[in-house]
Structure formats: structure tokens, C-alpha cells
């Protein structure tokens, strides 16, 4: 074994127990004591090490997306999009790229049931030849807010009361009553959509607007959509109670069992595209994460397929330590001025450095699978063996050079510093369109769920009135039917 190339791996397990230093442990069931009944000795190195590792084996829980399940597979290009992007992993039909996916619930704790009403995370990490590309999305195509400065408040309002540790409807109804733009996401959340039957029957969305770039710098706005080939399925409230009461990890088990049996889950990747020159022609801001792009105006275009054909080897290594970052892009794909997107490119990496440490990208599940090199040396838990004498750039003693230039957007940016909302809010029309697209029984279920939440004793008449105003502006009949259910006077 070459000690300079060897990396810790279960492939090199010894046939007997050892300390973390590799020394053999001849008794792993009894502490070292003074006599057979005497006090335990501090010199029992293995005992101290074993206890110390155990008390530290839980890393901080994710603030959001704590409950998750992962699987590995590949992405295969099925349609030529080289006229839109120079991204290497999309270069031609037939190209395959390894990847890992993490599905999750957003609000609730790591041990919570997977049947709770909650948005779901749908995050994909592509291990491309030009570095990692992360699409860090959800199963809902929009978000509650369009500005990331409000994100901590949204999550705190949705999480349990800090005094009681109970999730209470009055808190999120109070907060979101200040955000009329949240209506569309609220409709998805309280619709049947809010409880997917499992992860295999769940759609995924990049949510943000990305930019696709060709080699000569031509840019196109883009949204990513994942469609399961087996279709979408949801659990109604009564079904969720039964399923969750039977197995609180039902979705994780379903995913693992399907892959283990060879019934590999598959999703088709579609994109919507828009010419940036056309963005001002719409009655909404296409970079607004509280809005969808109507498919009749921006049809779905097929790109490829994702197949999950391998279960993870270890839950901690490949789920708990799996870390995504919307800032992880590759040449040919770029950010837009979407306020949420811009801020998440910083926030996610910052979160991972706090939760996992500054060298979290050296962990095998997060490390790129292509050759890479930089001068990011040292720091906590740096386990990358290095023997360079030069740790700066540039240097005449080190032949490393800058990579070939990659395209970036060329648009000219100008304006004064502002802290304002976007000009085109249009908070209600898309929510109304979605509500009217549902059959009557589905509308009734949404109204019942919202009325039940609004019946929380701490939801004041003022808060109810604000929501009635919002829902009435989305759809007159929605406001009237909800008012009747709440025993209030319709506002329109």
C-alpha cells in the first residue's frame, strides 16, 4: 500500500477492530479498570476515543431540508441543445454524466414523518468533466418570496413556535399576510400537491431562471423541469395519516426498494427558454421566483433523462454530508439577476462551511470527479495530501496556468443603489389561474385546509380579512367560498 495515495475506505478494512490510529483493539467490550471491579482508567485510549467519536457523530442538522433521502445514477442527453449552450455535459445526444440526487422535506426535523404537508427539495448534483453542476430546486415551481432577505423570516414563521416548539398556523398566516406574492406557492402547498405520495412520483423544478450561454456568448433565459416517467401521485390528508402512521420513512423506503428491485426511477429533463430581449413584454418579471412561465407561451423542450440506478452506500456519508450549492455552475450555464438566486449562491456555501467545515468539498460525495487544482490549503479537517512547495499564484516555479476563457453574459449593467421591490409584482393573476384550473372537489379541499388553518384561535380578524382580500383578488369565487366557510362577509 502506498501510504501517500491511500485514502480511508471500507475496502481496506482489517479483519479485526482497531483504534482510529490503526492499532489493534484486543477487547472492544470491556473498559480498562483497576482490578475487575475497580475504577475506570483514563489511560484506556480506545475507550476515550470511542466515546469521544460517538458524542460527536451527529453534525448540526440542516436548518432546512433536514429530512432527506439520496440515490445515485446518471443523466443522458436525448436531444441536441448545443445551439443554446456550450455546457460540456450537454454537448450531444448520448452523452452520460454521473450524478447524485437528494430529495427532502423543507421545514421539519430530520426524524419527522415524510407524509407531512411541506414543500419538497429536489436537488441534483451532476459530476461533469468541467466540475460539479448543482440544480438545487423544489417540487413546487415557485417560492413564497422573491427576495432572499426575507428567507430567514419565511422559514422561522413556518417552523415551530420557539416557545412551544409546535408548528402553529397563526405564525405563518401572520407573516405571509405581509407577502401577497406568496399566494401562488400557498396554493401549491395547501393543494393535493402538498403531499407527494413518494419521491418517485414527484416533479422537480429549478425554480430560478438560469442563463444558457453559447461559446460566442449568446445568452438565453432558461428554466429547468424534471418530469417523472411514472407520473405524479399525491396523498390526500386521510391517506397521509394512515401511511405516516405505518412508516414515517415510507418515501425513503419506497425509493430504496424500487432501486434494489431494478425498478429504476426515471425523470425527463425539460427546459423552457426565453429571449432576454422579450422579458419586458410580459405582465410579470420572469426572474421573479414567485411566478411561473406559462407553458402556452414558453413550451417545454426535452433535453434528456435522469435514471437513479444505485442506492447510496452509507446514509451519513452520502446523504447527511451531501452538500449542494446553487452557485456551483459550469461553463455554458450562468446566473441571472433573480434576487433569490443571487443570494443563494453565497448562502448555501456559507451554510455548508458552517455545518460540515471549510473543506466540505473534499468529502468524496461533494468532491468533483474531474481533475482540479487550487491553492485552498489547510483548515479544519483538510485530508487532501499535498506536496507542493508553491501555494500561491502566479509563480515561475509552478506551471499551473489560467484555464481557457469561458463565456459569461455581456449585458451592460447600470443603475443606482436601491432597496425596493421589483416594478411588476402582479401578485394574484397566476394564483387565480391555477385555482380555476382545478376541478371543484380539489378546490374544496384547498378551501377546507386553508379554513382549518385560519381557524387557529390566534388568527385575528384582521389577518383573516387580509387573506380574504388576497384570495378574492386571485379569484372572486375563492374569496366568497372561503368567507362563507369562515363565517365572514365577502370582500368583493
Short mmCIF file of C-alpha atoms in Angstrom, two decimals:
data_model
loop_
_atom_site.label_atom_id
_atom_site.label_comp_id
_atom_site.label_asym_id
_atom_site.label_seq_id
_atom_site.Cartn_x
_atom_site.Cartn_y
_atom_site.Cartn_z
CA UNK A 1 0.00 0.00 0.00
CA UNK A 2 1.34 3.43 -0.95
CA UNK A 3 0.72 5.49 2.23
CA UNK A 4 0.72 8.71 0.23
CA UNK A 5 -2.05 7.61 -2.13
CA UNK A 6 -4.15 5.55 0.24
CA UNK A 7 -7.47 7.11 1.25
CA UNK A 8 -9.54 5.70 4.13
CA UNK A 9 -12.05 3.26 2.69
CA UNK A 10 -14.01 0.24 3.85
CA UNK A 11 -12.27 -1.60 1.01
CA UNK A 12 -9.18 -1.68 3.26
CA UNK A 13 -10.97 -2.87 6.42
CA UNK A 14 -8.86 -5.07 8.66
CA UNK A 15 -10.31 -8.38 9.89
CA UNK A 16 -10.08 -7.14 13.49
CA UNK A 17 -11.02 -3.97 15.45
CA UNK A 18 -8.51 -1.14 15.62
CA UNK A 19 -8.28 2.35 17.01
CA UNK A 20 -8.60 5.29 14.62
CA UNK A 21 -4.80 5.28 14.64
CA UNK A 22 -4.85 1.72 13.31
CA UNK A 23 -3.65 -0.03 16.46
CA UNK A 24 -5.31 -3.41 17.17
CA UNK A 25 -8.01 -3.49 19.85
CA UNK A 26 -7.91 -6.82 21.68
CA UNK A 27 -11.06 -6.18 23.77
CA UNK A 28 -13.84 -3.97 22.43
CA UNK A 29 -16.41 -4.89 25.08
CA UNK A 30 -14.76 -4.11 28.43
CA UNK A 31 -13.22 -0.90 29.79
CA UNK A 32 -9.77 -0.94 31.37
CA UNK A 33 -10.24 -0.86 35.13
CA UNK A 34 -8.10 -1.10 38.26
CA UNK A 35 -8.90 -4.69 39.14
CA UNK A 36 -12.02 -6.44 37.93
CA UNK A 37 -14.32 -4.07 39.88
CA UNK A 38 -12.15 -1.01 40.29
CA UNK A 39 -12.41 2.49 38.78
CA UNK A 40 -12.00 3.00 35.05
CA UNK A 41 -8.57 4.21 33.99
CA UNK A 42 -8.13 7.33 31.89
CA UNK A 43 -5.28 5.60 30.11
CA UNK A 44 -7.80 3.41 28.23
CA UNK A 45 -7.10 5.19 24.95
CA UNK A 46 -9.63 3.20 22.95
CA UNK A 47 -12.42 3.82 25.47
CA UNK A 48 -11.84 7.59 25.40
CA UNK A 49 -11.58 7.65 21.61
CA UNK A 50 -14.71 5.52 21.17
CA UNK A 51 -16.80 7.71 23.48
CA UNK A 52 -15.43 10.95 22.00
CA UNK A 53 -16.24 9.91 18.45
CA UNK A 54 -19.72 8.74 19.47
CA UNK A 55 -20.64 12.01 21.19
CA UNK A 56 -19.59 13.92 18.09
CA UNK A 57 -21.05 11.70 15.37
CA UNK A 58 -24.07 13.94 14.79
CA UNK A 59 -23.26 17.02 12.78
CA UNK A 60 -25.56 20.05 13.08
CA UNK A 61 -28.91 19.37 11.49
CA UNK A 62 -29.71 21.32 8.35
CA UNK A 63 -31.81 24.39 9.16
CA UNK A 64 -33.99 23.49 6.18
CA UNK A 65 -34.19 20.21 4.24
CA UNK A 66 -33.08 18.22 7.30
CA UNK A 67 -35.15 15.15 6.37
CA UNK A 68 -33.83 13.68 3.16
CA UNK A 69 -33.07 10.62 1.05
CA UNK A 70 -30.44 10.24 -1.67
CA UNK A 71 -29.74 7.99 -4.64
CA UNK A 72 -27.17 7.83 -7.42
CA UNK A 73 -27.46 7.42 -11.15
CA UNK A 74 -26.77 9.13 -14.44
CA UNK A 75 -28.07 11.79 -16.77
CA UNK A 76 -28.23 11.13 -20.50
CA UNK A 77 -28.72 13.76 -23.17
CA UNK A 78 -31.52 12.77 -25.56
CA UNK A 79 -32.00 15.98 -27.58
CA UNK A 80 -29.50 18.37 -29.12
CA UNK A 81 -29.32 21.71 -27.26
CA UNK A 82 -25.83 22.69 -28.41
CA UNK A 83 -27.34 25.70 -30.21
CA UNK A 84 -28.32 27.04 -26.76
CA UNK A 85 -25.35 26.17 -24.55
CA UNK A 86 -21.73 25.13 -24.73
CA UNK A 87 -22.04 23.16 -21.46
CA UNK A 88 -19.87 20.09 -21.99
CA UNK A 89 -22.24 17.61 -20.33
CA UNK A 90 -24.98 18.72 -22.77
CA UNK A 91 -22.73 18.64 -25.84
CA UNK A 92 -24.62 15.96 -27.82
CA UNK A 93 -27.27 13.24 -27.54
CA UNK A 94 -25.99 10.06 -25.92
CA UNK A 95 -23.60 11.78 -23.51
CA UNK A 96 -23.95 10.42 -19.96
CA UNK A 97 -22.95 12.15 -16.73
CA UNK A 98 -22.90 10.55 -13.25
CA UNK A 99 -24.99 12.29 -10.60
CA UNK A 100 -26.48 12.07 -7.15
CA UNK A 101 -29.92 13.33 -6.09
CA UNK A 102 -31.25 14.30 -2.69
CA UNK A 103 -34.98 14.53 -2.05
CA UNK A 104 -36.12 16.18 1.16
CA UNK A 105 -38.79 17.93 3.15
CA UNK A 106 -38.11 21.59 3.83
CA UNK A 107 -39.40 22.63 7.23
CA UNK A 108 -39.48 19.68 9.56
CA UNK A 109 -36.79 17.92 11.58
CA UNK A 110 -34.52 15.10 10.49
CA UNK A 111 -36.67 12.41 12.14
CA UNK A 112 -40.05 13.79 11.05
CA UNK A 113 -42.59 11.76 9.03
CA UNK A 114 -42.28 12.05 5.27
CA UNK A 115 -46.05 12.49 4.97
CA UNK A 116 -46.22 15.99 6.46
CA UNK A 117 -47.57 18.81 4.32
CA UNK A 118 -44.42 20.59 3.26
CA UNK A 119 -42.59 21.65 0.10
CA UNK A 120 -40.06 19.04 -1.01
CA UNK A 121 -36.49 19.62 -2.05
CA UNK A 122 -35.31 18.17 -5.36
CA UNK A 123 -31.55 18.71 -5.65
CA UNK A 124 -29.34 17.20 -8.36
CA UNK A 125 -25.54 17.21 -8.41
CA UNK A 126 -24.01 16.48 -11.83
CA UNK A 127 -20.37 15.32 -11.71
CA UNK A 128 -19.38 16.78 -15.10
CA UNK A 129 -16.00 16.85 -16.84
CA UNK A 130 -15.88 20.60 -16.15
CA UNK A 131 -16.79 20.45 -12.47
CA UNK A 132 -19.95 19.99 -10.45
CA UNK A 133 -23.25 21.50 -11.54
CA UNK A 134 -25.98 21.69 -8.89
CA UNK A 135 -29.66 22.27 -9.66
CA UNK A 136 -30.96 22.95 -6.17
CA UNK A 137 -34.71 23.01 -6.63
CA UNK A 138 -38.07 22.01 -5.18
CA UNK A 139 -41.14 20.02 -6.15
CA UNK A 140 -43.06 23.31 -6.37
CA UNK A 141 -42.16 25.62 -9.29
CA UNK A 142 -42.34 28.84 -7.25
CA UNK A 143 -41.33 30.15 -3.85
CA UNK A 144 -43.03 32.17 -1.11
CA UNK A 145 -40.87 35.25 -1.60
CA UNK A 146 -38.87 36.86 -4.38
CA UNK A 147 -36.15 38.40 -2.18
CA UNK A 148 -33.73 36.30 -0.12
CA UNK A 149 -33.53 38.90 2.62
CA UNK A 150 -36.97 37.58 3.64
CA UNK A 151 -35.96 33.91 3.55
CA UNK A 152 -34.97 33.59 7.25
CA UNK A 153 -38.31 35.13 8.25
CA UNK A 154 -40.33 32.83 6.00
CA UNK A 155 -38.63 29.75 7.41
CA UNK A 156 -38.91 30.90 11.02
CA UNK A 157 -42.62 31.58 10.57
CA UNK A 158 -43.15 28.10 9.11
CA UNK A 159 -41.06 26.33 11.74
CA UNK A 160 -42.30 25.55 15.26
CA UNK A 161 -43.02 28.30 17.75
CA UNK A 162 -39.73 28.94 19.61
CA UNK A 163 -41.66 28.97 22.90
CA UNK A 164 -43.73 25.80 22.44
CA UNK A 165 -41.83 24.00 19.63
CA UNK A 166 -45.16 23.41 17.90
CA UNK A 167 -45.86 24.44 14.31
CA UNK A 168 -48.79 26.83 14.63
CA UNK A 169 -50.81 28.19 11.67
CA UNK A 170 -51.24 31.66 13.13
CA UNK A 171 -47.50 32.26 12.78
CA UNK A 172 -47.20 31.62 9.04
CA UNK A 173 -50.60 33.15 8.28
CA UNK A 174 -49.49 36.27 10.11
CA UNK A 175 -46.14 36.51 8.33
CA UNK A 176 -47.32 35.59 4.85
CA UNK A 177 -50.19 38.07 5.14
CA UNK A 178 -47.47 40.66 4.55
CA UNK A 179 -46.39 38.89 1.34
CA UNK A 180 -49.22 38.81 -1.21
CA UNK A 181 -46.73 37.35 -3.67
CA UNK A 182 -46.86 34.13 -1.61
CA UNK A 183 -50.39 33.27 -2.84
CA UNK A 184 -49.26 31.06 -5.74
CA UNK A 185 -46.88 29.00 -3.58
CA UNK A 186 -49.55 28.81 -0.88
CA UNK A 187 -51.95 27.29 -3.41
CA UNK A 188 -49.45 24.55 -4.32
CA UNK A 189 -48.62 23.95 -0.64
CA UNK A 190 -52.23 23.57 0.55
CA UNK A 191 -53.33 21.77 -2.61
CA UNK A 192 -53.17 17.97 -3.00
CA UNK A 193 -49.71 18.77 -4.46
CA UNK A 194 -48.53 19.48 -0.90
CA UNK A 195 -48.10 15.78 0.00
CA UNK A 196 -46.47 13.74 -2.80
CA UNK A 197 -47.14 10.01 -2.48
CA UNK A 198 -43.38 9.35 -2.54
CA UNK A 199 -40.24 10.73 -4.17
CA UNK A 200 -40.52 8.65 -7.37
CA UNK A 201 -43.87 10.25 -8.27
CA UNK A 202 -42.73 13.83 -7.71
CA UNK A 203 -41.88 16.58 -10.17
CA UNK A 204 -38.86 18.80 -9.71
CA UNK A 205 -38.17 22.40 -10.67
CA UNK A 206 -35.03 24.53 -10.75
CA UNK A 207 -37.36 27.40 -9.64
CA UNK A 208 -34.80 30.02 -10.66
CA UNK A 209 -34.22 31.46 -14.10
CA UNK A 210 -30.79 30.46 -15.38
CA UNK A 211 -28.85 31.69 -18.39
CA UNK A 212 -27.68 29.33 -21.09
CA UNK A 213 -24.60 30.57 -22.98
CA UNK A 214 -23.08 29.55 -26.28
CA UNK A 215 -19.34 29.69 -26.90
CA UNK A 216 -19.68 33.11 -28.56
CA UNK A 217 -21.64 34.49 -25.60
CA UNK A 218 -25.21 34.37 -26.94
CA UNK A 219 -27.47 34.07 -23.90
CA UNK A 220 -30.92 32.58 -23.39
CA UNK A 221 -33.06 32.56 -20.26
CA UNK A 222 -33.89 29.05 -19.11
CA UNK A 223 -35.97 27.19 -16.51
CA UNK A 224 -35.38 23.52 -15.66
CA UNK A 225 -38.19 20.98 -15.13
CA UNK A 226 -37.99 17.33 -14.04
CA UNK A 227 -40.98 15.14 -15.01
CA UNK A 228 -41.23 11.60 -13.56
CA UNK A 229 -41.88 8.99 -16.25
CA UNK A 230 -44.21 7.14 -13.86
CA UNK A 231 -46.35 10.27 -13.39
CA UNK A 232 -47.29 12.32 -10.36
CA UNK A 233 -49.19 10.94 -7.38
CA UNK A 234 -50.32 12.63 -4.17
CA UNK A 235 -51.64 11.59 -0.79
CA UNK A 236 -54.87 13.10 0.46
CA UNK A 237 -54.88 14.10 4.12
CA UNK A 238 -56.62 10.94 5.34
CA UNK A 239 -54.24 8.74 3.34
CA UNK A 240 -51.21 10.60 4.68
CA UNK A 241 -52.30 9.90 8.26
CA UNK A 242 -52.52 6.17 7.54
CA UNK A 243 -49.26 5.97 5.56
CA UNK A 244 -47.32 8.10 8.05
CA UNK A 245 -48.68 6.12 10.97
CA UNK A 246 -47.49 2.90 9.34
CA UNK A 247 -44.00 4.03 8.35
CA UNK A 248 -42.65 7.53 8.91
CA UNK A 249 -39.87 6.79 6.36
CA UNK A 250 -42.20 5.50 3.66
CA UNK A 251 -40.76 7.63 0.84
CA UNK A 252 -37.16 6.71 1.65
CA UNK A 253 -38.07 3.02 1.78
CA UNK A 254 -40.02 3.25 -1.48
CA UNK A 255 -37.02 4.83 -3.23
CA UNK A 256 -34.56 2.27 -1.90
CA UNK A 257 -36.82 -0.70 -2.59
CA UNK A 258 -37.53 0.42 -6.16
CA UNK A 259 -33.83 0.75 -6.98
CA UNK A 260 -32.91 -2.50 -5.22
CA UNK A 261 -35.55 -4.37 -7.26
CA UNK A 262 -34.33 -2.91 -10.57
CA UNK A 263 -37.36 -0.64 -10.99
CA UNK A 264 -35.14 2.37 -11.56
CA UNK A 265 -36.86 5.76 -11.11
CA UNK A 266 -36.55 7.99 -14.16
CA UNK A 267 -37.27 11.64 -14.88
CA UNK A 268 -37.26 13.54 -18.15
CA UNK A 269 -35.49 16.91 -18.11
CA UNK A 270 -37.26 19.72 -19.95
CA UNK A 271 -36.38 23.36 -20.32
CA UNK A 272 -38.34 26.50 -21.03
CA UNK A 273 -36.42 29.19 -22.86
CA UNK A 274 -36.92 32.90 -23.37
CA UNK A 275 -35.06 35.57 -25.29
CA UNK A 276 -33.86 38.10 -22.67
CA UNK A 277 -34.91 40.86 -25.08
CA UNK A 278 -38.53 39.80 -24.54
CA UNK A 279 -38.64 39.91 -20.74
CA UNK A 280 -40.22 43.38 -20.57
CA UNK A 281 -43.07 42.29 -22.87
CA UNK A 282 -44.66 40.22 -20.09
CA UNK A 283 -47.01 41.42 -17.36
CA UNK A 284 -44.73 39.85 -14.73
CA UNK A 285 -40.99 39.72 -14.11
CA UNK A 286 -39.66 36.40 -15.49
CA UNK A 287 -36.85 36.46 -12.91
CA UNK A 288 -39.39 36.57 -10.05
CA UNK A 289 -39.32 33.25 -8.14
CA UNK A 290 -42.97 33.69 -7.16
CA UNK A 291 -44.02 33.35 -10.83
CA UNK A 292 -44.19 30.52 -13.35
CA UNK A 293 -43.66 30.85 -17.08
CA UNK A 294 -46.93 29.86 -18.81
CA UNK A 295 -46.29 26.78 -20.92
CA UNK A 296 -48.52 28.02 -23.72
CA UNK A 297 -46.11 30.94 -24.17
CA UNK A 298 -42.93 29.03 -23.29
CA UNK A 299 -43.40 25.37 -24.18
CA UNK A 300 -41.42 22.59 -22.55
CA UNK A 301 -38.48 21.38 -24.66
CA UNK A 302 -36.98 17.92 -23.98
CA UNK A 303 -33.29 17.72 -23.11
CA UNK A 304 -32.52 14.37 -21.51
CA UNK A 305 -33.35 11.78 -18.91
CA UNK A 306 -32.18 11.05 -15.38
CA UNK A 307 -32.08 7.46 -14.13
CA UNK A 308 -31.41 6.53 -10.49
CA UNK A 309 -29.94 3.04 -10.58
CA UNK A 310 -27.86 2.78 -7.39
CA UNK A 311 -28.70 3.20 -3.75
CA UNK A 312 -26.25 5.10 -1.59
CA UNK A 313 -23.66 3.04 0.28
CA UNK A 314 -23.87 4.93 3.56
CA UNK A 315 -26.58 7.31 4.75
CA UNK A 316 -24.26 9.61 6.68
CA UNK A 317 -21.56 9.84 4.03
CA UNK A 318 -23.86 10.30 1.05
CA UNK A 319 -26.91 12.00 2.50
CA UNK A 320 -26.04 13.88 5.66
CA UNK A 321 -22.69 15.09 4.31
CA UNK A 322 -24.03 15.61 0.78
CA UNK A 323 -23.92 19.36 0.20
CA UNK A 324 -25.43 21.41 -2.62
CA UNK A 325 -24.81 24.96 -3.73
CA UNK A 326 -26.77 26.89 -6.38
CA UNK A 327 -23.51 28.71 -7.06
CA UNK A 328 -21.98 25.52 -8.50
CA UNK A 329 -22.34 26.09 -12.23
CA UNK A 330 -20.31 25.04 -15.26
CA UNK A 331 -19.23 26.89 -18.43
CA UNK A 332 -22.27 27.38 -20.62
CA UNK A 333 -24.66 27.98 -17.70
CA UNK A 334 -24.80 31.18 -15.68
CA UNK A 335 -26.76 33.11 -13.07
CA UNK A 336 -29.40 35.75 -13.73
CA UNK A 337 -30.38 38.80 -11.70
CA UNK A 338 -33.01 36.78 -9.84
CA UNK A 339 -32.62 38.15 -6.29
CA UNK A 340 -33.13 34.75 -4.65
CA UNK A 341 -30.65 33.08 -6.99
CA UNK A 342 -28.01 35.76 -6.47
CA UNK A 343 -28.12 35.43 -2.69
CA UNK A 344 -28.35 31.63 -2.57
CA UNK A 345 -25.03 31.39 -4.43
CA UNK A 346 -23.43 32.75 -1.25
CA UNK A 347 -25.74 31.43 1.45
CA UNK A 348 -25.54 27.72 0.61
CA UNK A 349 -21.76 27.52 0.53
CA UNK A 350 -21.62 29.52 3.73
CA UNK A 351 -24.06 27.11 5.35
CA UNK A 352 -22.02 24.06 4.32
CA UNK A 353 -18.79 25.57 5.62
CA UNK A 354 -20.50 26.09 8.99
CA UNK A 355 -22.22 22.70 9.10
CA UNK A 356 -19.55 20.45 7.58
CA UNK A 357 -16.39 22.54 7.77
CA UNK A 358 -14.32 24.67 5.39
CA UNK A 359 -13.12 21.61 3.47
CA UNK A 360 -16.53 20.05 2.84
CA UNK A 361 -15.76 19.90 -0.89
CA UNK A 362 -13.01 17.36 -0.18
CA UNK A 363 -15.60 14.87 1.08
CA UNK A 364 -15.97 12.19 -1.63
CA UNK A 365 -19.69 12.80 -2.19
CA UNK A 366 -19.09 16.52 -2.76
CA UNK A 367 -15.72 16.47 -4.49
CA UNK A 368 -15.65 16.95 -8.28
CA UNK A 369 -14.79 13.83 -10.24
CA UNK A 370 -12.69 15.71 -12.79
CA UNK A 371 -9.11 16.87 -12.31
CA UNK A 372 -8.93 20.05 -10.27
CA UNK A 373 -6.31 22.25 -8.64
CA UNK A 374 -6.22 25.35 -6.47
CA UNK A 375 -4.34 26.86 -3.55
CA UNK A 376 -7.04 26.34 -0.93
CA UNK A 377 -4.72 24.81 1.67
CA UNK A 378 -5.11 23.70 5.25
CA UNK A 379 -8.04 24.49 7.54
CA UNK A 380 -10.12 22.13 9.69
CA UNK A 381 -10.21 18.51 8.50
CA UNK A 382 -8.15 19.04 5.36
CA UNK A 383 -7.31 15.45 4.37
CA UNK A 384 -6.02 16.09 0.84
CA UNK A 385 -2.39 15.01 0.62
CA UNK A 386 -0.28 17.73 -0.99
CA UNK A 387 3.45 18.01 -1.56
CA UNK A 388 3.67 21.31 -3.48
CA UNK A 389 6.16 23.94 -2.34
CA UNK A 390 4.30 26.76 -4.08
CA UNK A 391 0.88 27.68 -2.65
CA UNK A 392 0.41 30.99 -4.46
CA UNK A 393 -0.39 32.11 -8.00
CA UNK A 394 1.23 33.01 -10.31
CA UNK A 395 4.68 31.51 -9.89
CA UNK A 396 7.61 30.76 -12.18
CA UNK A 397 8.20 27.59 -10.14
CA UNK A 398 4.72 26.20 -10.83
CA UNK A 399 3.49 25.56 -14.39
CA UNK A 400 -0.20 25.87 -13.48
CA UNK A 401 -1.95 28.49 -15.61
CA UNK A 402 -5.34 30.08 -16.05
CA UNK A 403 -7.88 27.94 -17.88
CA UNK A 404 -9.18 28.88 -21.28
CA UNK A 405 -11.69 31.70 -21.11
CA UNK A 406 -15.32 30.63 -20.80
CA UNK A 407 -18.31 32.72 -21.91
CA UNK A 408 -20.08 34.97 -19.42
CA UNK A 409 -23.04 37.31 -20.04
CA UNK A 410 -22.10 40.51 -21.87
CA UNK A 411 -25.07 42.68 -20.96
CA UNK A 412 -24.25 46.12 -19.61
CA UNK A 413 -25.43 46.75 -16.04
CA UNK A 414 -26.23 50.21 -14.77
CA UNK A 415 -28.41 51.85 -12.15
CA UNK A 416 -28.28 53.39 -8.73
CA UNK A 417 -28.25 51.55 -5.41
CA UNK A 418 -31.80 50.62 -4.38
CA UNK A 419 -33.68 48.68 -1.71
CA UNK A 420 -37.03 48.36 -3.45
CA UNK A 421 -39.49 45.78 -4.70
CA UNK A 422 -39.50 44.85 -8.38
CA UNK A 423 -41.74 47.05 -10.59
CA UNK A 424 -44.00 44.23 -11.88
CA UNK A 425 -45.40 42.45 -8.83
CA UNK A 426 -48.62 41.02 -10.33
CA UNK A 427 -49.25 39.00 -7.20
CA UNK A 428 -52.63 37.41 -7.89
CA UNK A 429 -53.32 36.54 -11.55
CA UNK A 430 -51.29 33.33 -11.76
CA UNK A 431 -52.69 32.11 -8.44
CA UNK A 432 -56.21 32.69 -9.76
CA UNK A 433 -55.42 30.84 -12.98
CA UNK A 434 -54.13 27.85 -11.02
CA UNK A 435 -57.18 27.73 -8.72
CA UNK A 436 -59.58 27.89 -11.67
CA UNK A 437 -57.72 25.03 -13.39
CA UNK A 438 -58.66 22.63 -10.57
CA UNK A 439 -61.88 20.60 -10.54
CA UNK A 440 -64.46 21.56 -7.92
CA UNK A 441 -63.54 18.83 -5.43
CA UNK A 442 -59.87 19.85 -5.50
CA UNK A 443 -60.85 23.49 -4.92
CA UNK A 444 -63.00 22.41 -1.98
CA UNK A 445 -60.10 20.54 -0.39
CA UNK A 446 -57.88 23.61 -0.63
CA UNK A 447 -60.57 25.83 0.89
CA UNK A 448 -61.09 23.37 3.76
CA UNK A 449 -57.37 23.18 4.52
CA UNK A 450 -56.96 26.95 4.49
CA UNK A 451 -60.10 27.50 6.57
CA UNK A 452 -58.87 24.96 9.13
CA UNK A 453 -55.54 26.80 9.39
CA UNK A 454 -57.29 30.18 9.62
CA UNK A 455 -59.46 28.82 12.44
CA UNK A 456 -56.47 28.83 14.77
CA UNK A 457 -57.66 30.88 17.77
CA UNK A 458 -54.70 33.25 17.45
CA UNK A 459 -55.50 34.16 13.83
CA UNK A 460 -57.08 37.57 14.28
CA UNK A 461 -59.99 39.03 12.34
CA UNK A 462 -57.52 41.42 10.72
CA UNK A 463 -55.32 38.59 9.43
CA UNK A 464 -58.35 36.69 8.13
CA UNK A 465 -59.56 39.83 6.37
CA UNK A 466 -56.18 40.35 4.69
CA UNK A 467 -56.22 36.79 3.38
CA UNK A 468 -59.82 37.11 2.20
CA UNK A 469 -58.74 40.20 0.28
CA UNK A 470 -55.83 38.32 -1.30
CA UNK A 471 -57.86 35.25 -2.25
CA UNK A 472 -60.69 37.41 -3.59
CA UNK A 473 -58.22 39.23 -5.83
CA UNK A 474 -56.95 35.84 -7.03
CA UNK A 475 -60.46 34.58 -7.76
CA UNK A 476 -63.80 36.08 -6.72
CA UNK A 477 -65.45 32.71 -6.05
CA UNK A 478 -62.48 31.57 -3.95
CA UNK A 479 -62.90 34.62 -1.72
CA UNK A 480 -66.66 34.13 -1.45
CA UNK A 481 -66.49 30.42 -0.65
CA UNK A 482 -63.73 30.94 1.89
CA UNK A 483 -65.65 33.79 3.55
CA UNK A 484 -68.69 31.53 3.84
CA UNK A 485 -66.58 28.78 5.37
CA UNK A 486 -65.10 31.21 7.92
CA UNK A 487 -68.45 32.85 8.68
CA UNK A 488 -67.23 36.22 7.41
CA UNK A 489 -68.55 38.74 4.93
CA UNK A 490 -67.17 38.52 1.41
CA UNK A 491 -64.97 41.46 0.46
CA UNK A 492 -65.97 41.57 -3.21
#
